[in-house]
XYZ file of N, CA, C and O in Angstrom:
824
model
N 43.855 -16.196 -33.876
C 42.532 -15.652 -34.261
C 41.545 -16.471 -33.973
O 40.313 -16.305 -33.412
N 41.829 -17.909 -34.562
C 40.715 -18.773 -34.455
C 40.528 -18.918 -32.965
O 39.202 -19.278 -32.574
N 41.480 -19.058 -31.927
C 41.281 -19.390 -30.464
C 40.331 -18.194 -30.043
O 39.560 -18.416 -29.345
N 40.528 -16.895 -30.502
C 39.769 -15.667 -30.034
C 38.518 -15.909 -30.440
O 37.450 -15.726 -29.591
N 38.094 -16.377 -31.618
C 36.787 -16.726 -32.010
C 35.924 -17.408 -31.346
O 34.839 -17.185 -30.894
N 36.791 -18.763 -30.956
C 36.213 -19.737 -30.099
C 35.756 -19.357 -28.763
O 34.783 -19.475 -28.388
N 36.705 -18.500 -28.277
C 36.604 -17.964 -26.905
C 35.203 -16.945 -26.921
O 34.275 -16.929 -26.032
N 35.180 -16.005 -27.856
C 34.039 -15.167 -28.043
C 32.710 -15.774 -28.235
O 31.693 -15.466 -27.668
N 32.586 -16.859 -29.205
C 31.495 -17.687 -29.508
C 31.038 -18.344 -28.340
O 29.967 -18.617 -28.150
N 31.843 -18.875 -27.201
C 31.639 -19.485 -26.037
C 30.914 -18.274 -25.041
O 29.985 -18.454 -24.414
N 31.754 -17.348 -25.054
C 31.430 -16.332 -23.747
C 30.326 -15.667 -24.117
O 29.586 -15.199 -23.054
N 30.156 -15.151 -25.400
C 28.838 -14.437 -25.603
C 27.495 -14.968 -25.212
O 26.653 -14.208 -24.566
N 27.242 -16.090 -25.490
C 26.006 -16.697 -25.100
C 26.061 -16.758 -23.541
O 24.895 -16.687 -22.923
N 26.943 -17.085 -22.913
C 27.109 -17.239 -21.473
C 26.734 -15.731 -20.751
O 26.090 -15.764 -19.978
N 27.524 -14.756 -21.366
C 27.158 -13.528 -20.912
C 25.869 -13.270 -21.192
O 25.018 -12.607 -20.244
N 25.070 -13.490 -22.115
C 23.643 -13.224 -22.398
C 22.892 -13.878 -21.524
O 22.015 -13.214 -20.912
N 23.314 -15.099 -21.173
C 22.273 -15.744 -20.235
C 22.570 -15.335 -18.743
O 21.638 -15.126 -18.257
N 23.931 -14.752 -18.344
C 24.033 -14.268 -16.933
C 23.243 -13.179 -16.805
O 22.585 -12.985 -15.930
N 23.535 -12.350 -17.833
C 22.671 -10.998 -17.828
C 21.200 -11.211 -17.726
O 20.464 -10.408 -16.954
N 20.675 -12.062 -18.400
C 19.054 -12.387 -18.356
C 18.671 -12.967 -16.988
O 17.575 -12.696 -16.450
N 19.659 -13.895 -16.571
C 19.408 -14.118 -15.200
C 19.330 -13.116 -14.082
O 18.411 -13.180 -13.140
N 19.944 -12.420 -14.178
C 20.301 -11.290 -13.311
C 18.842 -10.368 -13.417
O 18.436 -9.769 -12.468
N 18.551 -9.849 -14.423
C 17.416 -9.118 -14.784
C 16.162 -9.891 -14.307
O 15.363 -9.420 -13.554
N 16.165 -11.085 -14.468
C 15.042 -12.003 -14.160
C 14.880 -12.085 -12.622
O 13.774 -12.050 -11.960
N 16.007 -12.315 -11.965
C 15.979 -12.376 -10.520
C 15.596 -10.985 -9.846
O 14.763 -10.923 -8.728
N 16.092 -9.887 -10.463
C 15.413 -8.666 -9.867
C 14.186 -8.420 -10.168
O 13.651 -7.891 -9.252
N 13.487 -8.652 -11.141
C 12.235 -8.698 -11.555
C 11.488 -9.616 -10.451
O 10.241 -9.305 -9.836
N 11.988 -10.942 -10.069
C 11.292 -11.667 -9.229
C 11.291 -11.147 -7.936
O 10.309 -11.316 -6.933
N 12.374 -10.204 -7.661
C 12.447 -9.898 -6.130
C 11.535 -8.695 -5.889
O 10.870 -8.416 -4.967
N 11.235 -7.889 -7.072
C 10.273 -6.846 -6.957
C 9.123 -7.543 -6.850
O 8.031 -7.067 -6.187
N 8.495 -8.646 -7.511
C 7.318 -9.289 -7.470
C 7.023 -10.041 -6.284
O 5.814 -10.235 -5.850
N 8.168 -10.373 -5.439
C 7.813 -11.340 -4.348
C 7.070 -11.012 -3.219
O 5.970 -11.662 -2.794
N 6.908 -9.626 -2.902
C 5.744 -9.181 -2.007
C 4.370 -9.226 -2.483
O 3.495 -9.746 -1.747
N 4.089 -8.929 -3.602
C 2.821 -8.837 -4.253
C 2.445 -10.415 -4.631
O 1.258 -10.891 -4.082
N 3.347 -11.338 -4.831
C 2.897 -12.730 -5.005
C 2.704 -13.503 -3.752
O 1.693 -14.162 -3.526
N 3.192 -12.900 -2.728
C 3.184 -13.358 -1.347
C 1.783 -12.978 -0.823
O 1.021 -13.769 -0.084
N 1.499 -11.930 -1.008
C 0.258 -11.211 -0.494
C -0.982 -11.671 -1.180
O -2.098 -12.018 -0.794
N -0.874 -11.737 -2.625
C -2.206 -11.800 -3.522
C -2.360 -13.286 -4.145
O -3.312 -13.550 -4.471
N -1.010 -13.886 -3.851
C -1.168 -15.348 -4.512
C -0.562 -15.207 -5.947
O -0.919 -14.191 -6.629
N -0.056 -16.160 -6.468
C 0.420 -16.118 -7.902
C -0.601 -15.862 -8.903
O -0.399 -15.117 -9.955
N -1.640 -16.591 -9.065
C -2.675 -16.529 -9.893
C -3.329 -15.434 -10.064
O -3.449 -14.792 -11.031
N -3.607 -14.596 -8.827
C -4.355 -13.481 -8.795
C -3.462 -12.228 -9.211
O -3.615 -11.362 -9.819
N -1.934 -12.503 -8.848
C -1.080 -11.468 -9.310
C -0.756 -11.538 -10.762
O -0.849 -10.297 -11.441
N -0.973 -12.823 -11.396
C -0.682 -12.749 -12.674
C -1.743 -12.238 -13.490
O -1.737 -11.500 -14.523
N -3.056 -12.412 -12.857
C -4.350 -11.803 -13.645
C -4.260 -10.331 -13.468
O -4.809 -9.512 -14.276
N -3.774 -9.730 -12.519
C -3.801 -8.333 -12.230
C -2.816 -7.693 -13.309
O -2.814 -6.763 -13.854
N -1.562 -8.414 -13.644
C -0.457 -7.929 -14.561
C -1.102 -8.067 -15.774
O -0.521 -7.340 -16.568
N -1.997 -8.936 -16.032
C -2.577 -9.092 -17.314
C -3.613 -8.150 -17.518
O -4.337 -8.025 -18.528
N -4.068 -7.281 -16.584
C -5.056 -6.357 -16.801
C -6.346 -6.574 -16.333
O -7.354 -5.917 -16.425
N -6.547 -7.727 -15.632
C -7.876 -7.917 -15.102
C -8.116 -7.276 -13.887
O -7.427 -7.043 -12.935
N -9.472 -6.500 -13.770
C -10.025 -5.634 -12.776
C -10.687 -6.460 -11.845
O -10.221 -7.718 -11.660
N -11.741 -5.772 -11.069
C -12.510 -6.317 -10.143
C -11.919 -6.505 -8.984
O -10.939 -5.812 -8.661
N -12.327 -7.355 -8.231
C -12.009 -7.771 -6.772
C -11.603 -9.466 -6.867
O -12.148 -10.171 -7.618
N -10.734 -9.855 -5.898
C -10.065 -9.065 -4.999
C -8.999 -8.207 -5.479
O -8.236 -8.699 -6.329
N -8.656 -7.217 -4.750
C -7.429 -6.395 -4.936
C -7.506 -5.412 -6.269
O -8.071 -5.647 -7.116
N -6.260 -4.800 -6.186
C -5.873 -3.776 -7.426
C -4.353 -3.652 -7.403
O -3.829 -3.548 -6.276
N -3.828 -3.733 -8.656
C -2.604 -3.329 -8.838
C -2.245 -2.463 -10.105
O -2.955 -2.998 -11.109
N -1.659 -1.295 -9.846
C -1.626 -0.477 -11.186
C -0.917 0.969 -10.801
O -0.588 1.114 -9.633
N -0.857 1.663 -11.778
C -0.336 3.039 -11.653
C -1.025 4.046 -12.645
O -0.289 5.054 -13.158
N -2.326 3.774 -12.951
C -2.998 4.581 -13.786
C -4.171 5.754 -13.331
O -4.569 6.530 -14.023
N -4.401 5.325 -12.005
C -5.501 5.988 -11.388
C -4.978 6.868 -10.144
O -4.348 6.593 -9.362
N -5.321 8.143 -10.490
C -4.941 9.086 -9.195
C -6.127 9.052 -8.270
O -7.221 8.965 -8.560
N -5.670 8.980 -6.838
C -6.632 8.975 -5.839
C -7.408 10.264 -5.795
O -6.980 11.362 -5.960
N -8.763 10.097 -5.722
C -9.638 11.184 -5.461
C -9.113 12.076 -4.031
O -8.884 11.662 -3.096
N -8.974 13.487 -4.091
C -8.762 14.450 -3.215
C -9.907 14.360 -2.002
O -11.010 14.224 -2.717
N -9.745 14.384 -0.845
C -10.464 14.680 0.196
C -10.154 15.275 1.384
O -8.920 15.284 1.721
N -10.836 15.642 2.121
C -10.737 16.282 3.406
C -11.777 15.895 4.400
O -12.886 15.972 4.184
N -11.111 15.401 5.534
C -12.003 14.802 6.598
C -11.428 15.306 7.988
O -10.396 15.594 8.269
N -12.284 15.183 9.003
C -11.908 15.483 10.612
C -10.977 14.645 10.938
O -11.361 13.227 10.855
N -10.022 15.196 11.766
C -8.999 14.297 12.483
C -9.498 14.194 13.792
O -10.059 14.932 14.545
N -9.024 12.907 14.327
C -9.351 12.796 15.756
C -8.614 13.571 16.667
O -7.201 13.879 16.177
N -9.102 14.133 17.596
C -8.382 15.191 18.365
C -8.516 16.676 17.840
O -8.090 17.657 18.498
N -9.189 16.730 16.548
C -9.312 18.177 16.192
C -8.638 18.525 14.865
O -7.644 17.898 14.448
N -9.085 19.440 14.040
C -8.456 19.607 12.862
C -8.954 18.867 11.654
O -9.850 18.005 11.788
N -8.421 19.062 10.470
C -8.705 18.335 9.182
C -7.548 17.965 8.516
O -6.347 18.421 8.702
N -7.718 16.767 7.857
C -6.520 16.171 7.160
C -7.165 16.275 5.653
O -8.135 15.722 5.227
N -6.167 16.756 4.773
C -6.626 16.902 3.258
C -5.513 15.935 2.615
O -4.173 15.932 2.819
N -5.771 14.823 1.737
C -4.962 13.993 0.984
C -3.816 14.816 0.386
O -2.589 14.405 0.358
N -4.310 15.738 -0.461
C -3.272 16.437 -1.371
C -2.432 17.145 -0.703
O -1.094 17.486 -1.311
N -2.456 17.617 0.511
C -1.547 18.347 1.427
C -0.358 17.440 1.684
O 0.708 17.879 2.405
N -0.299 16.028 1.371
C 0.588 15.055 2.011
C 1.175 14.457 0.692
O 1.852 13.355 0.908
N 1.523 15.327 -0.297
C 2.047 14.651 -1.511
C 3.503 14.629 -1.161
O 3.878 15.476 -0.146
N 4.124 13.856 -1.734
C 5.700 13.259 -1.334
C 5.680 12.352 -0.155
O 6.828 11.817 0.051
N 4.487 11.820 0.399
C 4.680 10.871 1.240
C 3.746 9.570 0.748
O 2.869 9.793 -0.199
N 4.366 8.347 0.884
C 3.422 7.289 0.604
C 2.334 7.139 1.648
O 2.613 7.205 2.846
N 0.962 6.935 1.242
C 0.050 6.944 2.266
C -0.465 5.469 2.327
O -1.030 4.991 1.113
N -0.587 4.902 3.417
C -1.530 3.546 3.633
C -2.688 4.040 4.204
O -2.964 4.304 5.405
N -3.735 3.771 3.292
C -5.205 4.417 3.644
C -5.945 3.250 3.964
O -6.157 2.244 2.896
N -6.342 2.881 5.315
C -7.411 1.863 5.721
C -8.596 2.149 6.157
O -8.785 3.424 6.798
N -9.599 1.483 5.410
C -11.181 1.812 5.630
C -11.473 0.998 6.673
O -11.386 -0.260 6.390
N -12.328 1.080 7.737
C -12.702 0.141 8.755
C -13.867 0.830 9.375
O -14.381 1.945 9.332
N -14.515 0.043 10.123
C -15.775 0.429 11.040
C -15.668 -0.618 12.340
O -15.303 -1.681 12.240
N -16.283 0.064 13.375
C -16.439 -1.090 14.519
C -17.180 -2.249 14.339
O -17.224 -2.999 15.155
N -18.079 -2.181 13.449
C -19.067 -3.354 13.404
C -18.419 -4.119 12.710
O -19.035 -5.264 12.424
N -17.057 -4.124 12.248
C -16.434 -5.261 11.405
C -15.447 -5.929 12.113
O -14.280 -5.361 12.574
N -15.646 -7.040 12.617
C -14.678 -7.967 13.292
C -13.385 -7.998 12.778
O -12.349 -7.834 13.478
N -13.358 -8.553 11.281
C -11.834 -8.483 11.007
C -11.145 -7.148 10.951
O -9.859 -7.042 10.951
N -11.811 -6.152 10.900
C -11.065 -4.597 10.902
C -10.557 -4.527 12.252
O -9.516 -4.079 12.482
N -11.450 -4.976 13.297
C -10.786 -4.831 14.803
C -9.744 -5.602 15.112
O -8.655 -5.464 15.757
N -9.662 -6.878 14.500
C -8.519 -8.082 14.607
C -7.423 -7.357 14.007
O -6.121 -7.770 14.181
N -7.444 -6.647 12.898
C -6.541 -6.132 12.116
C -5.804 -4.837 12.542
O -4.567 -4.641 12.503
N -6.627 -4.219 13.349
C -6.218 -2.875 13.787
C -4.881 -2.780 14.558
O -4.007 -1.833 14.429
N -4.714 -3.577 15.431
C -3.341 -3.611 16.060
C -2.185 -3.880 15.242
O -1.156 -3.199 15.552
N -2.138 -4.415 14.222
C -1.134 -4.539 13.099
C -0.882 -3.280 12.383
O -0.020 -2.717 12.097
N -2.127 -2.430 12.105
C -2.128 -1.070 11.575
C -1.460 -0.118 12.483
O -0.456 0.710 12.138
N -1.740 -0.166 13.771
C -1.044 0.443 14.955
C 0.406 0.255 14.960
O 1.295 1.035 15.048
N 0.883 -0.919 14.920
C 2.279 -1.503 15.121
C 3.001 -0.714 13.558
O 4.008 -0.352 13.703
N 2.187 -1.023 12.493
C 3.108 -0.442 11.242
C 3.225 1.190 11.605
O 4.290 1.585 10.937
N 2.305 1.876 12.038
C 2.278 3.234 12.124
C 3.709 3.525 13.046
O 4.358 4.278 12.992
N 3.788 2.636 14.079
C 4.952 2.674 15.034
C 6.265 2.350 14.306
O 7.312 3.198 14.239
N 6.397 1.540 13.360
C 7.403 0.972 12.643
C 7.947 1.908 11.632
O 9.211 2.379 11.503
N 6.974 2.494 10.887
C 7.156 3.649 9.860
C 7.414 4.878 10.351
O 7.969 5.726 9.654
N 7.286 5.311 11.618
C 7.588 6.658 12.115
C 8.849 7.114 11.881
O 9.173 8.305 11.345
N 9.764 6.488 11.899
C 11.190 7.184 11.852
C 11.554 7.282 10.248
O 12.338 7.965 10.018
N 10.719 6.575 9.609
C 10.890 6.694 7.980
C 10.603 8.114 7.406
O 11.537 8.576 6.567
N 9.537 8.751 8.036
C 9.257 10.059 7.729
C 8.724 10.164 6.295
O 8.250 11.447 6.166
N 8.553 9.394 5.415
C 8.014 9.718 4.008
C 6.663 8.722 3.907
O 6.351 8.554 2.870
N 6.437 7.901 4.959
C 5.110 7.098 4.907
C 4.200 7.703 6.003
O 4.619 7.967 7.033
N 2.851 7.589 5.867
C 1.889 7.802 6.721
C 0.850 6.889 6.700
O 0.170 6.609 5.616
N 0.464 6.510 7.849
C -0.670 5.580 8.060
C -1.990 6.119 8.382
O -2.075 6.816 9.601
N -2.910 6.251 7.535
C -4.291 6.818 7.989
C -5.352 5.842 7.886
O -5.700 5.117 6.938
N -6.156 5.924 9.095
C -7.378 4.910 9.162
C -8.724 5.753 9.212
O -8.849 6.865 10.007
N -9.405 5.613 8.121
C -10.669 6.104 8.088
C -11.636 5.285 8.451
O -12.199 4.380 8.168
N -12.412 5.714 9.524
C -13.650 5.214 10.318
C -15.041 5.709 9.612
O -15.237 6.792 9.470
N -16.015 4.812 9.318
C -17.121 5.154 8.825
C -18.221 5.209 9.798
O -19.469 5.172 9.666
N -17.846 5.080 11.095
C -18.814 5.011 12.295
C -19.370 6.313 12.591
O -19.023 7.528 11.835
N -20.457 6.475 13.214
C -21.246 7.746 13.594
C -20.464 8.689 14.292
O -20.906 9.890 13.982
N -19.647 8.580 15.209
C -18.834 9.425 16.197
C -17.642 9.157 16.549
O -17.351 7.858 16.616
N -16.835 10.170 17.296
C -15.549 9.843 17.714
C -15.674 8.808 18.979
O -14.728 8.232 19.337
N -16.854 8.748 19.672
C -16.991 8.059 20.823
C -16.878 6.360 20.335
O -16.198 5.601 21.068
N -17.568 6.128 19.122
C -17.356 4.727 18.575
C -15.837 4.511 18.279
O -15.539 3.345 18.466
N -15.316 5.314 17.577
C -13.948 5.089 17.070
C -12.918 4.992 18.390
O -12.159 4.181 18.141
N -13.094 5.683 19.238
C -12.367 5.552 20.471
C -12.531 4.339 21.285
O -11.496 4.250 22.171
N -13.265 3.793 21.046
C -13.484 2.438 21.573
C -12.144 1.155 20.988
O -12.103 0.322 21.620
N -11.645 1.753 19.934
C -10.737 1.027 19.206
C -9.373 1.665 19.174
O -8.320 1.050 19.376
N -9.471 2.861 18.542
C -8.221 3.853 18.454
C -8.304 4.855 19.436
O -8.914 5.769 19.643
N -7.262 4.639 20.325
C -7.058 5.621 21.208
C -6.408 7.137 20.838
O -6.080 7.306 19.665
N -6.888 8.051 21.503
C -6.484 9.563 21.087
C -4.829 9.564 20.978
O -4.335 10.380 20.034
N -4.175 8.802 21.571
C -2.523 8.872 21.573
C -2.047 8.181 20.463
O -0.980 7.711 20.478
N -2.953 7.684 19.409
C -2.539 6.750 18.347
C -1.203 7.396 17.536
O -1.350 8.738 17.426
N -0.586 6.538 16.948
C 0.357 6.946 16.045
C -0.393 7.139 14.744
O 0.364 7.731 13.735
N -1.446 6.358 14.458
C -2.061 6.463 13.256
C -2.788 7.912 12.940
O -3.229 8.473 13.927
N -2.885 8.409 11.834
C -3.725 9.419 11.468
C -5.388 8.909 11.328
O -5.496 8.215 10.575
N -6.038 9.222 12.483
C -7.222 8.813 12.458
C -8.488 9.702 12.176
O -8.474 10.960 12.554
N -9.093 9.368 10.968
C -10.058 10.214 10.458
C -11.541 9.494 10.481
O -11.750 8.368 10.642
N -12.530 10.518 10.451
C -13.899 10.024 10.680
C -14.886 10.373 9.383
O -14.711 11.668 8.735
N -15.447 9.529 8.616
C -16.101 9.833 7.423
C -17.840 9.242 7.806
O -18.059 8.142 7.176
N -18.448 9.840 8.668
C -19.670 9.421 9.122
C -20.619 9.417 8.293
O -21.570 8.414 8.130
N -20.571 10.026 7.130
C -21.573 10.088 5.910
C -21.113 9.028 4.797
O -21.817 9.105 3.979
N -19.850 8.721 4.883
C -19.338 7.499 3.839
C -19.080 8.271 2.679
O -19.202 7.717 1.543
N -19.276 9.513 2.568
C -19.028 10.327 1.282
C -17.631 10.044 0.524
O -17.630 9.680 -0.613
N -16.821 9.954 1.373
C -15.281 9.605 0.912
C -15.197 7.966 0.503
O -14.809 7.601 -0.560
N -15.635 7.206 1.633
C -15.322 5.761 1.622
C -16.078 5.184 0.550
O -15.616 4.277 -0.380
N -17.503 5.435 0.750
C -18.364 4.857 -0.309
C -18.444 5.850 -1.568
O -18.457 5.033 -2.860
N -18.602 6.974 -1.537
C -18.772 7.856 -2.735
C -17.595 7.898 -3.628
O -17.441 7.673 -4.897
N -16.311 8.233 -2.950
C -15.326 8.632 -3.740
C -14.616 7.303 -4.032
O -13.679 7.244 -5.227
N -14.355 6.479 -3.177
C -13.433 5.218 -3.313
C -14.137 3.953 -3.524
O -13.776 2.892 -4.083
N -15.509 3.998 -3.378
C -16.351 3.084 -3.779
C -16.404 1.918 -3.028
O -16.742 0.704 -3.386
N -15.954 1.930 -1.807
C -15.647 0.828 -0.922
C -16.957 0.432 -0.165
O -17.724 1.290 0.397
N -17.399 -1.025 -0.158
C -18.521 -1.157 0.571
C -18.304 -2.415 1.549
O -18.970 -2.385 2.336
N -17.183 -3.083 1.523
C -16.773 -4.053 2.441
C -15.665 -3.860 3.027
O -14.557 -3.178 2.382
N -15.648 -4.144 4.297
C -14.264 -3.589 5.077
C -13.760 -5.040 5.736
O -14.571 -5.814 5.836
N -12.403 -4.784 6.097
C -11.489 -3.646 5.760
C -11.097 -3.590 4.638
O -11.192 -4.743 3.651
N -10.550 -2.469 3.965
C -10.020 -2.404 2.651
C -8.874 -1.425 2.921
O -9.062 -0.328 3.427
N -7.616 -1.680 2.361
C -6.475 -1.012 2.435
C -5.828 -0.386 1.099
O -5.778 -1.416 0.217
N -5.676 0.769 0.914
C -4.976 1.333 -0.152
C -3.741 1.760 -0.031
O -3.487 2.490 0.846
N -2.853 1.692 -1.076
C -1.430 2.125 -0.975
C -1.457 3.490 -2.089
O -1.537 2.863 -3.376
N -1.230 4.565 -1.917
C -1.216 5.783 -2.656
C 0.300 6.313 -2.653
O 0.737 6.326 -1.526
N 0.748 6.463 -3.728
C 2.304 6.788 -3.830
C 2.521 8.126 -3.525
O 1.671 8.980 -3.503
N 3.696 8.591 -3.830
C 3.995 10.106 -3.137
C 3.501 11.082 -4.224
O 3.484 12.261 -3.944
N 3.012 10.790 -5.463
C 2.540 11.708 -6.186
C 1.009 11.484 -6.255
O 0.492 12.213 -7.400
N 0.473 10.843 -5.607
C -1.124 10.788 -5.254
C -1.559 9.731 -6.222
O -2.903 9.772 -6.496
N -0.850 8.854 -6.741
C -1.455 7.705 -7.431
C -1.865 6.273 -6.707
O -0.883 5.958 -6.091
N -3.094 5.838 -7.066
C -3.256 4.609 -6.335
C -2.369 3.496 -6.956
O -2.475 3.213 -8.135
N -1.588 2.898 -6.149
C -0.561 1.729 -6.908
C -1.162 0.435 -6.373
O -1.042 -0.800 -7.064
N -2.068 0.297 -5.132
C -2.206 -1.314 -4.672
C -3.514 -0.900 -3.765
O -3.656 -0.088 -3.192
N -4.387 -1.754 -3.785
C -5.498 -2.296 -2.885
C -5.600 -3.508 -2.488
O -5.608 -4.331 -3.409
N -5.736 -3.750 -1.192
C -6.018 -5.081 -0.558
C -7.287 -5.128 0.051
O -7.612 -4.323 1.092
N -7.949 -6.229 -0.405
C -9.249 -6.359 0.184
C -9.268 -7.452 1.164
O -9.018 -8.576 1.055
N -9.871 -6.970 2.501
C -9.850 -8.025 3.536
C -8.617 -7.617 4.794
O -7.953 -6.661 4.556
N -8.568 -8.378 5.551
C -7.738 -8.461 6.696
C -6.299 -8.809 6.328
O -6.256 -9.783 5.609
N -5.286 -8.029 7.065
C -3.776 -8.532 6.788
C -3.098 -8.193 8.093
O -3.368 -7.128 8.612
N -2.027 -8.746 8.246
C -1.144 -8.296 9.126
C -0.163 -7.369 8.671
O 0.729 -7.803 7.790
N -0.501 -5.988 8.769
C 0.295 -5.017 8.102
C 1.700 -4.779 8.774
O 2.599 -4.046 8.058
N 2.279 -5.478 9.789
C 3.286 -5.285 10.506
C 4.277 -6.649 9.970
O 5.593 -6.843 10.256
N 3.627 -7.508 9.181
C 4.514 -8.554 8.593
C 5.701 -7.825 7.852
O 5.416 -7.140 6.961
N 6.647 -8.589 7.629
C 8.025 -8.283 6.874
C 7.394 -8.298 5.383
O 7.940 -7.276 4.672
N 6.651 -8.976 4.900
C 6.104 -9.005 3.657
C 5.402 -7.475 3.006
O 5.659 -7.228 2.194
N 4.582 -7.187 4.161
C 3.805 -6.180 3.849
C 4.643 -4.845 3.916
O 4.760 -3.806 3.016
N 5.768 -5.053 4.858
C 6.640 -3.730 5.115
C 7.537 -3.838 3.695
O 7.737 -2.624 3.339
N 7.876 -4.872 2.943
C 8.649 -4.857 1.848
C 7.820 -4.137 0.871
O 8.355 -3.482 -0.054
N 6.475 -4.533 0.609
C 5.654 -3.951 -0.210
C 5.743 -2.332 -0.220
O 5.876 -1.559 -1.114
N 5.593 -1.990 1.142
C 5.679 -0.275 1.224
C 6.972 0.170 0.875
O 7.127 1.269 0.280
N 8.173 -0.461 1.293
C 9.476 -0.023 0.959
C 9.432 0.224 -0.449
O 10.197 0.868 -0.989
N 8.921 -0.897 -1.227
C 9.118 -0.665 -2.715
C 8.609 0.634 -3.292
O 9.367 0.927 -4.212
N 7.420 1.269 -2.711
C 6.966 2.490 -3.237
C 7.931 3.440 -2.613
O 8.038 4.666 -3.552
N 8.365 3.324 -1.503
C 9.268 4.454 -1.152
C 10.774 4.418 -2.040
O 10.990 5.350 -2.293
N 11.124 3.334 -2.335
C 12.239 3.181 -3.137
C 12.081 3.810 -4.677
O 13.050 4.436 -5.203
N 10.902 3.497 -5.147
C 10.468 3.958 -6.383
C 10.674 5.478 -6.353
O 11.065 6.094 -7.348
N 10.233 6.144 -5.390
C 9.939 7.708 -5.276
C 11.697 8.036 -5.100
O 11.992 9.164 -5.579
N 12.327 7.436 -4.423
C 13.640 7.692 -4.137
C 14.574 7.642 -5.393
O 15.388 8.697 -5.761
N 14.223 6.515 -6.205
C 14.871 6.396 -7.197
C 14.666 7.655 -8.348
O 15.586 8.090 -9.072
N 13.361 7.884 -8.357
C 12.805 8.759 -9.204
C 13.578 10.362 -8.774
O 14.032 11.250 -9.775
N 13.563 10.451 -7.634
C 14.225 11.796 -7.199
C 15.813 11.850 -7.552
O 16.332 13.011 -7.795
N 16.303 10.805 -7.420
C 17.983 10.772 -7.653
C 18.041 11.145 -9.299
O 19.160 11.714 -9.389
N 17.063 10.604 -10.015
C 17.256 10.783 -11.798
C 17.091 12.295 -11.735
O 17.554 12.810 -12.935
């Protein structure tokens, strides 16, 4: 009996420590893409509830619904695409970082195409499609939209500086905003998008 008590006394703290280490490592793995993109200091401040810029991280704001014309014809409405993670990029041809970033947006659209549950949407605030098509060709995999009056980009989302990229989850909730240019085909960015896919898939299984 004494030997059993000794074993339990030793094993219980070890088990507690081991379980805590596993939980902590999983949390760190989930946080890794955010920390890599935002930096530790800004990530910690966002987790503490600090708003403002740069960037946004949360799960309490629903994306405003909108409808805009699509490149090649037709209209695209955000709420019609519930069930998909939306990577929403705001840009303009007068923004050099936007133009430098756009090939990575195009590559992201190519990478995620087989996934089926993520859509890459680029909203231009330029005057017409002729300006847009100096950068985004008609055969693009990107869903290319035009907001010439900036009613959506400025009015609904409050964006003033470009590029700005939002990630909206499958339920239409804004989860992440990145202010500035980024290589969206980078593995870290892909891991971030996968995290929101995984959250949806896990919720569906429950």
